[in-house]
Short mmCIF file of C-alpha atoms in Angstrom, two decimals:
data_model
loop_
_atom_site.label_atom_id
_atom_site.label_comp_id
_atom_site.label_asym_id
_atom_site.label_seq_id
_atom_site.Cartn_x
_atom_site.Cartn_y
_atom_site.Cartn_z
CA MET G 11 220.39 80.87 120.30
CA LEU G 12 222.38 82.84 117.87
CA THR G 13 223.82 81.06 114.98
CA ILE G 14 226.52 81.96 112.00
CA THR G 15 223.65 80.75 109.65
CA ASN G 16 220.85 83.11 110.90
CA ILE G 17 223.36 86.11 110.93
CA ARG G 18 224.66 85.47 107.43
CA ASN G 19 221.17 85.09 106.04
CA ASN G 20 219.59 87.85 108.10
CA ALA G 21 217.97 90.31 105.17
CA ALA G 22 218.19 93.51 107.58
CA ILE G 23 222.18 92.76 108.36
CA LYS G 24 222.95 92.01 104.34
CA THR G 25 221.23 95.59 103.65
CA TYR G 26 223.27 97.66 106.53
CA ILE G 27 226.65 95.91 105.38
CA ALA G 28 225.93 96.93 101.71
CA LYS G 29 224.71 100.33 102.70
CA ALA G 30 227.58 101.18 105.18
CA ASP G 31 229.95 100.01 102.09
CA GLU G 32 227.95 102.43 99.77
CA ALA G 33 228.85 105.24 102.25
CA LEU G 34 232.36 104.50 102.23
CA ILE G 35 232.47 104.24 98.39
CA ALA G 36 231.20 108.02 98.35
CA LEU G 37 233.88 109.08 100.98
CA GLY G 38 236.58 107.19 98.92
CA TYR G 39 237.40 104.55 101.43
CA THR G 40 238.74 101.10 100.74
CA GLU G 41 236.50 98.20 100.51
CA HIS G 42 234.48 97.29 103.39
CA SER G 43 231.77 94.99 101.75
CA PHE G 44 230.93 91.27 102.25
CA ALA G 45 234.55 90.53 101.21
CA HIS G 46 236.04 92.24 104.15
CA VAL G 47 233.47 91.21 106.87
CA THR G 48 233.38 87.75 105.98
CA LYS G 49 237.38 87.56 105.72
CA VAL G 50 237.58 89.14 109.36
CA ALA G 51 234.65 86.77 110.57
CA ASP G 52 236.34 83.74 109.21
CA PHE G 53 240.10 84.55 110.46
CA ALA G 54 238.78 85.60 113.81
CA GLN G 55 236.68 82.42 114.42
CA ARG G 56 239.45 80.26 113.05
CA LEU G 57 242.30 82.13 115.25
CA LEU G 58 240.43 81.46 118.46
CA LEU G 59 239.86 77.55 117.36
CA ASP G 60 243.55 77.37 116.38
CA LEU G 61 244.53 78.65 119.94
CA GLY G 62 242.02 76.29 121.81
CA TYR G 63 239.10 78.44 122.52
CA ASP G 64 235.93 76.79 122.66
CA LYS G 65 233.75 76.31 119.67
CA ARG G 66 230.98 78.86 121.04
CA LYS G 67 233.50 81.83 121.67
CA ALA G 68 234.89 81.13 118.10
CA GLU G 69 231.31 81.65 116.83
CA LEU G 70 230.81 85.01 118.66
CA ALA G 71 233.86 86.10 117.18
CA TRP G 72 232.75 85.47 113.72
CA ILE G 73 229.25 87.18 114.37
CA ALA G 74 231.40 90.11 115.72
CA GLY G 75 233.56 90.00 112.79
CA TYR G 76 230.84 90.01 110.46
CA LEU G 77 229.15 92.84 112.30
CA HIS G 78 231.91 94.89 113.08
CA ASP G 79 231.46 97.69 110.13
CA ILE G 80 227.57 98.26 110.07
CA GLY G 81 228.10 101.57 111.96
CA ASN G 82 229.73 102.85 109.01
CA VAL G 83 225.91 103.32 107.58
CA ILE G 84 225.66 106.26 110.10
CA ASN G 85 229.16 107.58 109.97
CA ARG G 86 232.54 106.82 109.61
CA ILE G 87 233.38 108.68 112.41
CA ASP G 88 232.72 106.45 116.03
CA HIS G 89 231.51 103.91 113.43
CA ALA G 90 232.63 101.39 116.07
CA GLN G 91 230.45 102.76 118.94
CA SER G 92 227.21 103.19 116.69
CA GLY G 93 227.78 99.76 115.04
CA ALA G 94 227.68 98.12 118.81
CA VAL G 95 224.33 100.10 119.34
CA MET G 96 222.98 98.63 116.07
CA ALA G 97 224.16 95.25 116.62
CA PHE G 98 222.73 95.31 120.26
CA ARG G 99 219.29 96.03 118.62
CA ILE G 100 219.69 93.61 116.07
CA LEU G 101 220.86 90.75 118.45
CA ASP G 102 218.30 91.65 121.28
CA LYS G 103 215.48 91.20 118.85
CA LEU G 104 216.79 87.92 117.68
CA GLU G 105 216.89 87.17 122.07
CA ALA G 106 220.26 86.70 122.07
CA ASP G 107 221.70 85.62 125.33
CA ALA G 108 222.88 88.68 127.30
CA GLU G 109 226.23 87.74 128.11
CA GLU G 110 227.04 86.52 124.31
CA LEU G 111 225.53 89.55 123.47
CA SER G 112 227.63 91.87 125.66
CA THR G 113 230.69 89.86 124.38
CA ILE G 114 229.81 90.58 120.94
CA VAL G 115 228.91 94.46 121.24
CA SER G 116 231.94 94.78 123.32
CA ALA G 117 234.08 93.72 120.74
CA ILE G 118 232.55 95.63 117.92
CA GLY G 119 232.62 98.80 120.14
CA ASN G 120 236.41 98.45 120.52
CA HIS G 121 237.76 97.62 117.12
CA ASP G 122 238.66 100.92 115.56
CA GLU G 123 242.28 102.14 116.11
CA SER G 124 241.07 105.57 117.29
CA THR G 125 239.36 104.09 120.50
CA ALA G 126 240.36 100.35 120.38
CA PHE G 127 241.43 97.92 123.17
CA PRO G 128 241.22 94.22 123.34
CA VAL G 129 238.69 93.87 126.12
CA ASN G 130 238.30 90.38 125.82
CA GLU G 131 239.33 87.53 123.60
CA VAL G 132 236.57 88.13 121.10
CA ALA G 133 237.73 91.84 120.67
CA ALA G 134 241.36 90.69 120.53
CA ALA G 135 240.71 88.13 117.53
CA LEU G 136 238.30 90.81 115.95
CA ILE G 137 241.26 93.45 116.07
CA LEU G 138 243.69 91.15 114.52
CA ALA G 139 241.49 89.96 111.87
CA ASP G 140 240.25 93.40 110.84
CA LYS G 141 243.73 95.23 111.11
CA THR G 142 245.80 92.42 109.14
CA ASP G 143 243.47 92.45 106.28
CA VAL G 144 245.42 94.73 103.66
CA ARG G 145 245.35 93.65 100.29
CA ARG G 146 245.39 95.09 96.58
CA THR G 147 241.81 93.84 95.85
CA ARG G 148 240.66 96.61 98.67
CA VAL G 149 241.54 99.59 96.36
CA ARG G 150 238.48 100.94 94.50
CA ASN G 151 240.22 104.18 93.13
CA PRO G 152 240.59 103.32 89.27
CA ASP G 153 242.70 106.49 88.73
CA PHE G 154 246.49 105.59 90.17
CA ALA G 155 247.37 109.16 89.47
CA THR G 156 244.96 110.25 92.22
CA PHE G 157 245.89 107.41 94.65
CA ASP G 158 246.54 108.93 98.12
CA ILE G 159 249.11 107.07 100.71
CA HIS G 160 246.39 104.66 102.14
CA ASP G 161 245.47 103.54 98.31
CA ARG G 162 249.23 103.30 97.59
CA VAL G 163 250.22 101.46 100.60
CA ASN G 164 247.06 98.96 99.87
CA TYR G 165 247.61 98.77 96.63
CA ALA G 166 251.52 97.96 96.71
CA VAL G 167 250.83 94.67 98.77
CA LYS G 168 251.38 92.11 96.41
CA GLN G 169 250.79 89.08 98.91
CA ALA G 170 249.65 89.19 102.31
CA ASN G 171 249.74 86.22 104.65
CA THR G 172 248.58 86.21 108.46
CA TYR G 173 249.26 83.14 110.65
CA LEU G 174 249.88 81.30 113.63
CA THR G 175 253.70 80.11 114.15
CA GLN G 176 253.85 76.39 114.65
CA ASP G 177 254.31 76.61 118.39
CA HIS G 178 251.06 78.85 118.79
CA MET G 179 253.38 81.51 120.42
CA ALA G 180 253.10 84.55 117.75
CA ILE G 181 250.93 85.76 115.12
CA VAL G 182 252.58 86.85 112.10
CA LEU G 183 251.66 89.45 109.37
CA GLU G 184 253.79 88.85 106.41
CA LEU G 185 253.73 91.17 103.42
CA ASP G 186 255.27 91.03 100.09
CA ILE G 187 255.17 94.76 99.15
CA ASP G 188 255.90 96.45 95.40
CA SER G 189 258.33 99.36 96.81
CA SER G 190 258.21 100.99 93.57
CA ILE G 191 254.66 101.88 94.43
CA SER G 192 254.90 102.43 98.11
CA SER G 193 258.12 102.13 100.28
CA VAL G 194 258.15 99.88 103.29
CA MET G 195 258.50 102.79 105.64
CA ASP G 196 255.18 104.45 104.01
CA TYR G 197 253.62 101.13 105.15
CA PHE G 198 255.00 101.44 108.34
CA GLU G 199 254.04 105.32 108.92
CA ILE G 200 250.29 104.96 107.90
CA PHE G 201 249.94 101.48 109.82
CA LEU G 202 252.00 102.25 113.06
CA HIS G 203 249.14 102.38 115.33
CA ARG G 204 247.37 99.64 113.78
CA MET G 205 250.52 97.29 114.43
CA LEU G 206 250.74 98.54 117.90
CA LEU G 207 247.01 97.87 118.48
CA CYS G 208 247.70 94.42 117.00
CA ARG G 209 250.33 93.70 119.45
CA LYS G 210 248.09 94.62 122.35
CA ALA G 211 245.53 92.13 120.95
CA ALA G 212 248.27 89.50 120.56
CA GLU G 213 248.97 89.91 124.26
CA LYS G 214 245.22 89.38 125.25
CA LEU G 215 245.50 86.04 123.82
CA SER G 216 249.08 85.29 125.02
CA LEU G 217 250.64 85.56 121.88
CA LYS G 218 253.50 87.80 120.39
CA PHE G 219 253.01 89.99 117.10
CA LYS G 220 255.12 89.93 114.27
CA LEU G 221 255.62 92.04 111.16
CA ILE G 222 257.45 90.72 108.31
CA VAL G 223 257.70 93.21 105.09
CA ASN G 224 259.81 92.05 102.13
CA GLY G 225 261.71 89.78 104.43
CA GLN G 226 262.62 92.48 107.28
CA ASN G 227 261.28 91.84 110.45
CA LEU G 228 259.96 95.12 111.78
CA MET G 229 257.99 94.14 114.65
#
């Protein structure tokens, strides 16, 4: 049986995550290493637990979250699909149950916004965890003068908080943005498709999705 511990400690998986992030460094992308995948995995697991899903489904969400970006070791383009195939091979060798394996690879294969869709609850949790990880520490370009708009938008985020409302009716992404670095509209322009995807994912979990930036309700 797959466990969080044996996935976290798997040497090959550690290598794929590290090498995938190395490729993204070369391409000039924001951080996609252990900080990101662990944050995504933990959030996806906690979200399903908080919504009352069973412990095992939440563990599958953690595994999907931890593995979701390994496809970047092959290429950024279609990394969700290549990552799903890689995850299938890894988990099949670990003798994963076919039903659980199907859930995990479906979630990974449907997490990238170009082709994403919340095909199941694990996929929905993964999408919400991944697309709400916006933070200054993900920017690795040391030269502010050469920031592209994605660097500026991420660097402008002074504080980010994603949470369930007390009544468990909505999931909220609340951002505090330094508007001298990036305007609120820049953020909305760059991440509009991601935020619409978050709304679909939230609906899969019977939630509403809300975006609050500098105190303004944008969604």
